[in-house]
Amino acid sequence: MKKKLTLFTISALVLSSNAGTDNFNNDVLEAKQLSKIDAQSLSSVPAKKIVLYPQYSVRLNDKNANEIVEKEQPVEAEIAVGYNQKEIGILIRWKDETKSVQPALATNKYGDGVAVEFPTVYGKGKTLAYVGMGDANHPVMVYLKKAVEGKEYKKSFISEGFGTMTEIQEKGYNFTMQYDDSKKEWTAVIVKPLKTPDLNLASGMVPVAFAVYDGDSLNRDGNKRISSWKFIKIDKFKADPSYVKYISWGYGEIGDPARGKELMVQNGCNGCHRYADQNTAPEGLAPNLSKIGGYSNPVYLKESIINPNDVVIRNLNPNRHYNKSAEKDKIGAYPNNDMYTWYIKDNKGKLQSKMPPYAHLSEKDIADIVAYLKTLK
Ligand code: HEC
């Protein structure tokens, strides 16, 4: 009797210490094999809780919306995944106190919405994409569903970063969202083919990310709450062990966050980036890192530091900065100030990050910096 109790206590402790901490298993979504895939069968699959964090590294040209997003809280969602020979289905359920539906005629009201994103290239030897909207080296497929009055609004597109979206007419996929008034929650269900010409999800470990838009908070475009990359584990297919090793780097306690914070000042990161109490860099010069730990996987953070050219974030520069010392153009506007574009184009048209690589830092220094960045959420 006594022994049993002790065992129980230990496992309860282990469980509670893992809950909510950053543990790679928390980011793995186990897909269940189902004969039929629909909202009902997906509801029977054990769901996993994930957290979506406000993203404002890319700012809208809307002061109100930007102010709201800064004060927004993270939102929790439950995810369940199922698959069969041909299809994959994902159920996404999240709380939203107020149902917002975009009116049929354009106004400044926005509907609630949800997006599911997959990289089109992933697996052995492939690095992780920019979770925000993909990048030139890592296009992503985005499925977007919005609550719009009187019409079914669902879209799929390939994106290589903000402002590069190409709409894809994918056949045979379904995306629904339904609001439960009593529970005050949305349930969205996407069911799509495992394989299409643009996206092959028949793999043992498939990166996926989620975003939700809150219409009341003027969320749209880059203003939303997003998750980091999660990984769908499909037992029917074999996951490449080297890929699993790569994506699981850096979870748990990997270094000293306090030292990482000091290293960031010593290395001048705060000269370009704003984060926590560091706000001397001009707004918009580089992505704001205040919430970076919420939606970035540790290995992505590591690579951002040592190899900024692998993922180059395109900013649309929506918070326009003008060069007022230049001449006005024909319609009387000043040209953009290039200082606020995050990349330059080399002579082959390839994007080069303006961030210098920090590959010279020791492994310990990088681990400490990543440990600190993970705390920013
Ligand atoms: C000269 C300005 C500059 C400096 C100094 C700089 N960065 Fe950056 N950083 C950028 C720019 C511009 C980008 C966006 C373009 C890109 O993707 O590389 C960026 C991107 C990033 C990202 C990805 C952000 C995201 O939203 O996904 C991280 C993380 C990052 N930097 C961390 C650091 C750290 C840590 C340091 C210091 C060791 C540092 N940066 C120093 C300019 C800078």
mmCIF file of N, CA and C in Angstrom, residues 24-139:
data_model
loop_
_atom_site.group_PDB
_atom_site.id
_atom_site.type_symbol
_atom_site.label_atom_id
_atom_site.label_comp_id
_atom_site.label_asym_id
_atom_site.label_seq_id
_atom_site.Cartn_x
_atom_site.Cartn_y
_atom_site.Cartn_z
ATOM 1 N N PHE A 24 9.681 18.627 -25.478
ATOM 2 C CA PHE A 24 9.375 18.352 -26.886
ATOM 3 C C PHE A 24 8.061 17.586 -27.047
ATOM 4 N N ASN A 25 7.792 16.654 -26.121
ATOM 5 C CA ASN A 25 6.562 15.871 -26.251
ATOM 6 C C ASN A 25 5.305 16.725 -26.213
ATOM 7 N N ASN A 26 5.379 17.860 -25.520
ATOM 8 C CA ASN A 26 4.212 18.750 -25.499
ATOM 9 C C ASN A 26 3.914 19.322 -26.886
ATOM 10 N N ASP A 27 4.903 19.308 -27.754
ATOM 11 C CA ASP A 27 4.718 19.846 -29.099
ATOM 12 C C ASP A 27 4.391 18.760 -30.123
ATOM 13 N N VAL A 28 4.254 17.522 -29.662
ATOM 14 C CA VAL A 28 3.953 16.430 -30.596
ATOM 15 C C VAL A 28 2.457 16.109 -30.541
ATOM 16 N N LEU A 29 1.819 16.112 -31.698
ATOM 17 C CA LEU A 29 0.386 15.800 -31.798
ATOM 18 C C LEU A 29 0.269 14.402 -32.396
ATOM 19 N N GLU A 30 -0.214 13.467 -31.600
ATOM 20 C CA GLU A 30 -0.328 12.091 -32.085
ATOM 21 C C GLU A 30 -1.573 11.951 -32.948
ATOM 22 N N ALA A 31 -1.374 11.590 -34.192
ATOM 23 C CA ALA A 31 -2.531 11.413 -35.076
ATOM 24 C C ALA A 31 -3.104 10.020 -34.870
ATOM 25 N N LYS A 32 -4.419 9.942 -34.852
ATOM 26 C CA LYS A 32 -5.058 8.641 -34.669
ATOM 27 C C LYS A 32 -5.623 8.142 -35.988
ATOM 28 N N GLN A 33 -5.438 6.867 -36.233
ATOM 29 C CA GLN A 33 -5.992 6.293 -37.465
ATOM 30 C C GLN A 33 -7.499 6.136 -37.311
ATOM 31 N N LEU A 34 -8.246 6.666 -38.259
ATOM 32 C CA LEU A 34 -9.709 6.640 -38.200
ATOM 33 C C LEU A 34 -10.232 6.102 -39.523
ATOM 34 N N SER A 35 -11.405 5.466 -39.488
ATOM 35 C CA SER A 35 -11.926 4.997 -40.775
ATOM 36 C C SER A 35 -12.571 6.167 -41.519
ATOM 37 N N LYS A 36 -13.340 6.943 -40.767
ATOM 38 C CA LYS A 36 -13.987 8.095 -41.389
ATOM 39 C C LYS A 36 -13.505 9.340 -40.656
ATOM 40 N N ILE A 37 -13.248 10.387 -41.405
ATOM 41 C CA ILE A 37 -12.740 11.593 -40.740
ATOM 42 C C ILE A 37 -13.760 12.712 -40.820
ATOM 43 N N ASP A 38 -14.305 13.086 -39.681
ATOM 44 C CA ASP A 38 -15.217 14.228 -39.623
ATOM 45 C C ASP A 38 -15.192 14.799 -38.197
ATOM 46 N N ALA A 39 -15.991 15.828 -37.973
ATOM 47 C CA ALA A 39 -15.965 16.505 -36.671
ATOM 48 C C ALA A 39 -16.247 15.512 -35.545
ATOM 49 N N GLN A 40 -17.179 14.605 -35.794
ATOM 50 C CA GLN A 40 -17.565 13.662 -34.749
ATOM 51 C C GLN A 40 -16.445 12.691 -34.414
ATOM 52 N N SER A 41 -15.847 12.083 -35.424
ATOM 53 C CA SER A 41 -14.787 11.106 -35.133
ATOM 54 C C SER A 41 -13.567 11.816 -34.531
ATOM 55 N N LEU A 42 -13.293 13.040 -34.987
ATOM 56 C CA LEU A 42 -12.143 13.767 -34.435
ATOM 57 C C LEU A 42 -12.373 14.149 -32.973
ATOM 58 N N SER A 43 -13.645 14.327 -32.601
ATOM 59 C CA SER A 43 -13.945 14.660 -31.205
ATOM 60 C C SER A 43 -13.603 13.514 -30.262
ATOM 61 N N SER A 44 -13.499 12.306 -30.804
ATOM 62 C CA SER A 44 -13.180 11.153 -29.956
ATOM 63 C C SER A 44 -11.666 10.962 -29.806
ATOM 64 N N VAL A 45 -10.887 11.711 -30.564
ATOM 65 C CA VAL A 45 -9.422 11.588 -30.469
ATOM 66 C C VAL A 45 -8.951 12.444 -29.290
ATOM 67 N N PRO A 46 -8.084 11.886 -28.414
ATOM 68 C CA PRO A 46 -7.587 12.703 -27.294
ATOM 69 C C PRO A 46 -6.935 13.991 -27.825
ATOM 70 N N ALA A 47 -7.414 15.121 -27.303
ATOM 71 C CA ALA A 47 -6.904 16.403 -27.804
ATOM 72 C C ALA A 47 -5.711 16.853 -26.979
ATOM 73 N N LYS A 48 -4.873 17.640 -27.599
ATOM 74 C CA LYS A 48 -3.722 18.188 -26.892
ATOM 75 C C LYS A 48 -3.872 19.693 -26.778
ATOM 76 N N LYS A 49 -3.493 20.228 -25.614
ATOM 77 C CA LYS A 49 -3.577 21.676 -25.424
ATOM 78 C C LYS A 49 -2.315 22.346 -25.958
ATOM 79 N N ILE A 50 -2.516 23.406 -26.701
ATOM 80 C CA ILE A 50 -1.371 24.203 -27.142
ATOM 81 C C ILE A 50 -1.675 25.664 -26.800
ATOM 82 N N VAL A 51 -0.665 26.503 -26.839
ATOM 83 C CA VAL A 51 -0.867 27.910 -26.528
ATOM 84 C C VAL A 51 -0.465 28.749 -27.735
ATOM 85 N N LEU A 52 -1.308 29.742 -28.041
ATOM 86 C CA LEU A 52 -0.991 30.642 -29.156
ATOM 87 C C LEU A 52 -0.708 32.028 -28.584
ATOM 88 N N TYR A 53 0.342 32.636 -29.053
ATOM 89 C CA TYR A 53 0.804 33.914 -28.499
ATOM 90 C C TYR A 53 0.610 35.050 -29.493
ATOM 91 N N PRO A 54 0.380 36.251 -28.967
ATOM 92 C CA PRO A 54 0.216 37.391 -29.869
ATOM 93 C C PRO A 54 1.493 37.606 -30.681
ATOM 94 N N GLN A 55 1.309 37.822 -31.949
ATOM 95 C CA GLN A 55 2.454 38.096 -32.804
ATOM 96 C C GLN A 55 2.387 39.545 -33.238
ATOM 97 N N TYR A 56 3.419 40.284 -32.935
ATOM 98 C CA TYR A 56 3.441 41.618 -33.504
ATOM 99 C C TYR A 56 4.834 42.007 -33.971
ATOM 100 N N SER A 57 5.571 41.000 -34.459
ATOM 101 C CA SER A 57 6.889 41.344 -35.007
ATOM 102 C C SER A 57 6.714 42.069 -36.327
ATOM 103 N N VAL A 58 5.565 41.871 -36.983
ATOM 104 C CA VAL A 58 5.276 42.620 -38.199
ATOM 105 C C VAL A 58 4.055 43.484 -37.905
ATOM 106 N N ARG A 59 4.212 44.784 -37.971
ATOM 107 C CA ARG A 59 3.164 45.688 -37.523
ATOM 108 C C ARG A 59 2.227 46.087 -38.642
ATOM 109 N N LEU A 60 0.952 46.243 -38.286
ATOM 110 C CA LEU A 60 -0.029 46.747 -39.242
ATOM 111 C C LEU A 60 0.034 48.267 -39.281
ATOM 112 N N ASN A 61 -0.575 48.813 -40.306
ATOM 113 C CA ASN A 61 -0.653 50.262 -40.382
ATOM 114 C C ASN A 61 -1.966 50.706 -39.724
ATOM 115 N N ASP A 62 -2.173 50.329 -38.463
ATOM 116 C CA ASP A 62 -3.417 50.603 -37.760
ATOM 117 C C ASP A 62 -3.065 50.710 -36.277
ATOM 118 N N LYS A 63 -3.016 51.936 -35.803
ATOM 119 C CA LYS A 63 -2.537 52.200 -34.446
ATOM 120 C C LYS A 63 -3.403 51.483 -33.408
ATOM 121 N N ASN A 64 -4.737 51.566 -33.558
ATOM 122 C CA ASN A 64 -5.633 50.924 -32.585
ATOM 123 C C ASN A 64 -5.373 49.432 -32.505
ATOM 124 N N ALA A 65 -5.319 48.803 -33.689
ATOM 125 C CA ALA A 65 -5.118 47.352 -33.733
ATOM 126 C C ALA A 65 -3.784 46.996 -33.089
ATOM 127 N N ASN A 66 -2.763 47.783 -33.365
ATOM 128 C CA ASN A 66 -1.443 47.485 -32.808
ATOM 129 C C ASN A 66 -1.427 47.646 -31.290
ATOM 130 N N GLU A 67 -2.164 48.639 -30.797
ATOM 131 C CA GLU A 67 -2.201 48.828 -29.342
ATOM 132 C C GLU A 67 -2.916 47.669 -28.663
ATOM 133 N N ILE A 68 -4.005 47.209 -29.294
ATOM 134 C CA ILE A 68 -4.742 46.095 -28.701
ATOM 135 C C ILE A 68 -3.884 44.835 -28.677
ATOM 136 N N VAL A 69 -3.204 44.563 -29.778
ATOM 137 C CA VAL A 69 -2.453 43.306 -29.861
ATOM 138 C C VAL A 69 -1.339 43.279 -28.817
ATOM 139 N N GLU A 70 -0.810 44.429 -28.474
ATOM 140 C CA GLU A 70 0.249 44.464 -27.466
ATOM 141 C C GLU A 70 -0.250 44.045 -26.091
ATOM 142 N N LYS A 71 -1.542 44.292 -25.838
ATOM 143 C CA LYS A 71 -2.082 43.957 -24.513
ATOM 144 C C LYS A 71 -2.763 42.591 -24.510
ATOM 145 N N GLU A 72 -2.821 41.961 -25.692
ATOM 146 C CA GLU A 72 -3.531 40.691 -25.765
ATOM 147 C C GLU A 72 -2.854 39.587 -24.970
ATOM 148 N N GLN A 73 -3.691 38.694 -24.462
ATOM 149 C CA GLN A 73 -3.190 37.554 -23.716
ATOM 150 C C GLN A 73 -3.074 36.356 -24.643
ATOM 151 N N PRO A 74 -2.209 35.405 -24.289
ATOM 152 C CA PRO A 74 -2.151 34.175 -25.084
ATOM 153 C C PRO A 74 -3.498 33.451 -25.012
ATOM 154 N N VAL A 75 -3.787 32.609 -25.970
ATOM 155 C CA VAL A 75 -5.023 31.841 -25.950
ATOM 156 C C VAL A 75 -4.678 30.354 -26.065
ATOM 157 N N GLU A 76 -5.461 29.535 -25.370
ATOM 158 C CA GLU A 76 -5.217 28.105 -25.406
ATOM 159 C C GLU A 76 -6.103 27.470 -26.463
ATOM 160 N N ALA A 77 -5.612 26.481 -27.154
ATOM 161 C CA ALA A 77 -6.450 25.746 -28.101
ATOM 162 C C ALA A 77 -6.249 24.264 -27.877
ATOM 163 N N GLU A 78 -7.274 23.495 -28.231
ATOM 164 C CA GLU A 78 -7.163 22.038 -28.166
ATOM 165 C C GLU A 78 -7.095 21.513 -29.586
ATOM 166 N N ILE A 79 -6.176 20.601 -29.811
ATOM 167 C CA ILE A 79 -5.973 20.090 -31.164
ATOM 168 C C ILE A 79 -6.118 18.567 -31.161
ATOM 169 N N ALA A 80 -6.873 18.045 -32.118
ATOM 170 C CA ALA A 80 -6.957 16.596 -32.300
ATOM 171 C C ALA A 80 -6.728 16.294 -33.776
ATOM 172 N N VAL A 81 -5.945 15.244 -34.041
ATOM 173 C CA VAL A 81 -5.602 14.923 -35.427
ATOM 174 C C VAL A 81 -5.956 13.463 -35.730
ATOM 175 N N GLY A 82 -6.539 13.249 -36.894
ATOM 176 C CA GLY A 82 -6.841 11.887 -37.325
ATOM 177 C C GLY A 82 -6.466 11.720 -38.791
ATOM 178 N N TYR A 83 -6.282 10.477 -39.213
ATOM 179 C CA TYR A 83 -5.931 10.251 -40.617
ATOM 180 C C TYR A 83 -6.434 8.892 -41.062
ATOM 181 N N ASN A 84 -6.542 8.726 -42.360
ATOM 182 C CA ASN A 84 -6.752 7.398 -42.922
ATOM 183 C C ASN A 84 -5.872 7.272 -44.168
ATOM 184 N N GLN A 85 -6.185 6.323 -45.042
ATOM 185 C CA GLN A 85 -5.341 6.105 -46.223
ATOM 186 C C GLN A 85 -5.168 7.367 -47.066
ATOM 187 N N LYS A 86 -6.239 8.141 -47.119
ATOM 188 C CA LYS A 86 -6.261 9.230 -48.094
ATOM 189 C C LYS A 86 -6.224 10.616 -47.497
ATOM 190 N N GLU A 87 -6.808 10.753 -46.276
ATOM 191 C CA GLU A 87 -7.031 12.094 -45.751
ATOM 192 C C GLU A 87 -6.424 12.308 -44.372
ATOM 193 N N ILE A 88 -6.307 13.578 -44.049
ATOM 194 C CA ILE A 88 -5.922 13.967 -42.700
ATOM 195 C C ILE A 88 -6.964 14.982 -42.220
ATOM 196 N N GLY A 89 -7.313 14.898 -40.942
ATOM 197 C CA GLY A 89 -8.286 15.832 -40.386
ATOM 198 C C GLY A 89 -7.744 16.439 -39.096
ATOM 199 N N ILE A 90 -7.984 17.726 -38.927
ATOM 200 C CA ILE A 90 -7.519 18.398 -37.703
ATOM 201 C C ILE A 90 -8.679 19.184 -37.109
ATOM 202 N N LEU A 91 -8.892 18.960 -35.814
ATOM 203 C CA LEU A 91 -9.911 19.721 -35.094
ATOM 204 C C LEU A 91 -9.192 20.743 -34.212
ATOM 205 N N ILE A 92 -9.670 21.985 -34.256
ATOM 206 C CA ILE A 92 -9.068 23.065 -33.463
ATOM 207 C C ILE A 92 -10.194 23.699 -32.660
ATOM 208 N N ARG A 93 -10.033 23.742 -31.338
ATOM 209 C CA ARG A 93 -11.093 24.297 -30.497
ATOM 210 C C ARG A 93 -10.489 25.342 -29.579
ATOM 211 N N TRP A 94 -11.073 26.547 -29.569
ATOM 212 C CA TRP A 94 -10.531 27.592 -28.687
ATOM 213 C C TRP A 94 -11.652 28.480 -28.174
ATOM 214 N N LYS A 95 -11.375 29.085 -27.007
ATOM 215 C CA LYS A 95 -12.361 29.962 -26.364
ATOM 216 C C LYS A 95 -12.324 31.342 -26.993
ATOM 217 N N ASP A 96 -13.501 31.942 -27.134
ATOM 218 C CA ASP A 96 -13.583 33.322 -27.579
ATOM 219 C C ASP A 96 -14.881 33.863 -26.985
ATOM 220 N N GLU A 97 -14.758 34.810 -26.082
ATOM 221 C CA GLU A 97 -15.929 35.317 -25.360
ATOM 222 C C GLU A 97 -16.988 35.910 -26.284
ATOM 223 N N THR A 98 -16.538 36.486 -27.395
ATOM 224 C CA THR A 98 -17.506 37.106 -28.302
ATOM 225 C C THR A 98 -17.322 36.581 -29.716
ATOM 226 N N LYS A 99 -18.440 36.186 -30.277
ATOM 227 C CA LYS A 99 -18.416 35.701 -31.659
ATOM 228 C C LYS A 99 -18.414 36.908 -32.587
ATOM 229 N N SER A 100 -17.431 37.026 -33.457
ATOM 230 C CA SER A 100 -17.422 38.136 -34.420
ATOM 231 C C SER A 100 -17.510 37.582 -35.831
ATOM 232 N N VAL A 101 -18.490 38.082 -36.545
ATOM 233 C CA VAL A 101 -18.665 37.666 -37.934
ATOM 234 C C VAL A 101 -18.494 38.908 -38.800
ATOM 235 N N GLN A 102 -17.690 38.799 -39.813
ATOM 236 C CA GLN A 102 -17.469 39.954 -40.680
ATOM 237 C C GLN A 102 -18.720 40.238 -41.497
ATOM 238 N N PRO A 103 -19.225 41.467 -41.441
ATOM 239 C CA PRO A 103 -20.420 41.785 -42.217
ATOM 240 C C PRO A 103 -20.157 41.598 -43.710
ATOM 241 N N ALA A 104 -21.241 41.304 -44.437
ATOM 242 C CA ALA A 104 -21.101 41.039 -45.872
ATOM 243 C C ALA A 104 -20.483 42.227 -46.600
ATOM 244 N N LEU A 105 -20.904 43.428 -46.221
ATOM 245 C CA LEU A 105 -20.348 44.607 -46.882
ATOM 246 C C LEU A 105 -19.145 45.096 -46.096
ATOM 247 N N ALA A 106 -18.104 45.460 -46.822
ATOM 248 C CA ALA A 106 -16.855 45.843 -46.175
ATOM 249 C C ALA A 106 -17.053 47.020 -45.210
ATOM 250 N N THR A 107 -16.623 46.818 -43.987
ATOM 251 C CA THR A 107 -16.627 47.898 -42.994
ATOM 252 C C THR A 107 -15.310 47.746 -42.264
ATOM 253 N N ASN A 108 -15.186 48.431 -41.143
ATOM 254 C CA ASN A 108 -13.956 48.197 -40.371
ATOM 255 C C ASN A 108 -14.177 47.170 -39.271
ATOM 256 N N LYS A 109 -15.098 46.234 -39.532
ATOM 257 C CA LYS A 109 -15.325 45.126 -38.595
ATOM 258 C C LYS A 109 -14.689 43.874 -39.146
ATOM 259 N N TYR A 110 -14.098 43.086 -38.268
ATOM 260 C CA TYR A 110 -13.414 41.896 -38.721
ATOM 261 C C TYR A 110 -13.994 40.649 -38.084
ATOM 262 N N GLY A 111 -13.980 39.564 -38.839
ATOM 263 C CA GLY A 111 -14.526 38.308 -38.321
ATOM 264 C C GLY A 111 -13.462 37.493 -37.610
ATOM 265 N N ASP A 112 -13.911 36.581 -36.733
ATOM 266 C CA ASP A 112 -12.980 35.631 -36.133
ATOM 267 C C ASP A 112 -12.494 34.689 -37.228
ATOM 268 N N GLY A 113 -11.359 34.104 -37.008
ATOM 269 C CA GLY A 113 -10.840 33.205 -38.029
ATOM 270 C C GLY A 113 -9.765 32.296 -37.470
ATOM 271 N N VAL A 114 -9.353 31.370 -38.305
ATOM 272 C CA VAL A 114 -8.339 30.395 -37.893
ATOM 273 C C VAL A 114 -7.506 30.007 -39.111
ATOM 274 N N ALA A 115 -6.248 29.726 -38.907
ATOM 275 C CA ALA A 115 -5.386 29.299 -40.008
ATOM 276 C C ALA A 115 -4.541 28.113 -39.574
ATOM 277 N N VAL A 116 -4.312 27.220 -40.527
ATOM 278 C CA VAL A 116 -3.445 26.065 -40.307
ATOM 279 C C VAL A 116 -2.344 26.154 -41.352
ATOM 280 N N GLU A 117 -1.123 25.960 -40.911
ATOM 281 C CA GLU A 117 0.021 26.176 -41.804
ATOM 282 C C GLU A 117 0.951 24.954 -41.805
ATOM 283 N N PHE A 118 1.409 24.573 -42.999
ATOM 284 C CA PHE A 118 2.382 23.483 -43.125
ATOM 285 C C PHE A 118 3.530 23.957 -44.009
ATOM 286 N N PRO A 119 4.774 23.608 -43.679
ATOM 287 C CA PRO A 119 5.847 23.908 -44.634
ATOM 288 C C PRO A 119 5.723 22.959 -45.832
ATOM 289 N N THR A 120 6.007 23.441 -47.033
ATOM 290 C CA THR A 120 5.913 22.532 -48.179
ATOM 291 C C THR A 120 7.155 21.652 -48.282
ATOM 292 N N VAL A 121 8.248 22.081 -47.658
ATOM 293 C CA VAL A 121 9.435 21.221 -47.580
ATOM 294 C C VAL A 121 9.815 21.052 -46.115
ATOM 295 N N TYR A 122 9.998 19.817 -45.734
ATOM 296 C CA TYR A 122 10.363 19.529 -44.348
ATOM 297 C C TYR A 122 10.955 18.135 -44.342
ATOM 298 N N GLY A 123 11.473 17.726 -43.198
ATOM 299 C CA GLY A 123 12.042 16.378 -43.095
ATOM 300 C C GLY A 123 13.558 16.427 -43.150
ATOM 301 N N LYS A 124 14.153 15.261 -43.295
ATOM 302 C CA LYS A 124 15.602 15.100 -43.207
ATOM 303 C C LYS A 124 16.390 16.216 -43.912
ATOM 304 N N GLY A 125 17.254 16.848 -43.157
ATOM 305 C CA GLY A 125 18.137 17.866 -43.730
ATOM 306 C C GLY A 125 17.485 19.217 -43.969
ATOM 307 N N LYS A 126 16.200 19.358 -43.655
ATOM 308 C CA LYS A 126 15.513 20.636 -43.911
ATOM 309 C C LYS A 126 15.394 21.437 -42.611
ATOM 310 N N THR A 127 15.670 22.725 -42.709
ATOM 311 C CA THR A 127 15.550 23.572 -41.522
ATOM 312 C C THR A 127 14.119 24.100 -41.414
ATOM 313 N N LEU A 128 13.780 24.584 -40.222
ATOM 314 C CA LEU A 128 12.404 25.050 -39.985
ATOM 315 C C LEU A 128 12.143 26.395 -40.658
ATOM 316 N N ALA A 129 10.923 26.559 -41.124
ATOM 317 C CA ALA A 129 10.506 27.802 -41.785
ATOM 318 C C ALA A 129 10.180 28.889 -40.763
ATOM 319 N N TYR A 130 10.111 30.134 -41.243
ATOM 320 C CA TYR A 130 9.585 31.222 -40.424
ATOM 321 C C TYR A 130 8.109 30.923 -40.177
ATOM 322 N N VAL A 131 7.751 30.792 -38.905
ATOM 323 C CA VAL A 131 6.399 30.345 -38.577
ATOM 324 C C VAL A 131 5.362 31.425 -38.912
ATOM 325 N N GLY A 132 5.822 32.653 -38.999
ATOM 326 C CA GLY A 132 4.901 33.767 -39.269
ATOM 327 C C GLY A 132 4.200 33.652 -40.608
ATOM 328 N N MET A 133 4.890 33.257 -41.652
ATOM 329 C CA MET A 133 4.264 33.213 -42.972
ATOM 330 C C MET A 133 5.217 32.595 -44.004
ATOM 331 N N GLY A 134 6.176 31.806 -43.522
ATOM 332 C CA GLY A 134 7.134 31.203 -44.430
ATOM 333 C C GLY A 134 8.203 32.189 -44.870
ATOM 334 N N ASP A 135 9.121 31.725 -45.707
ATOM 335 C CA ASP A 135 10.206 32.574 -46.194
ATOM 336 C C ASP A 135 10.687 31.994 -47.516
ATOM 337 N N ALA A 136 11.573 32.710 -48.185
ATOM 338 C CA ALA A 136 11.965 32.310 -49.537
ATOM 339 C C ALA A 136 12.528 30.887 -49.596
ATOM 340 N N ASN A 137 13.291 30.488 -48.585
ATOM 341 C CA ASN A 137 13.845 29.136 -48.585
ATOM 342 C C ASN A 137 12.853 28.080 -48.116
ATOM 343 N N HIS A 138 11.774 28.525 -47.503
ATOM 344 C CA HIS A 138 10.807 27.573 -46.937
ATOM 345 C C HIS A 138 9.384 28.058 -47.181
ATOM 346 N N PRO A 139 8.844 27.808 -48.381
ATOM 347 C CA PRO A 139 7.448 28.194 -48.620
ATOM 348 C C PRO A 139 6.527 27.404 -47.684
#
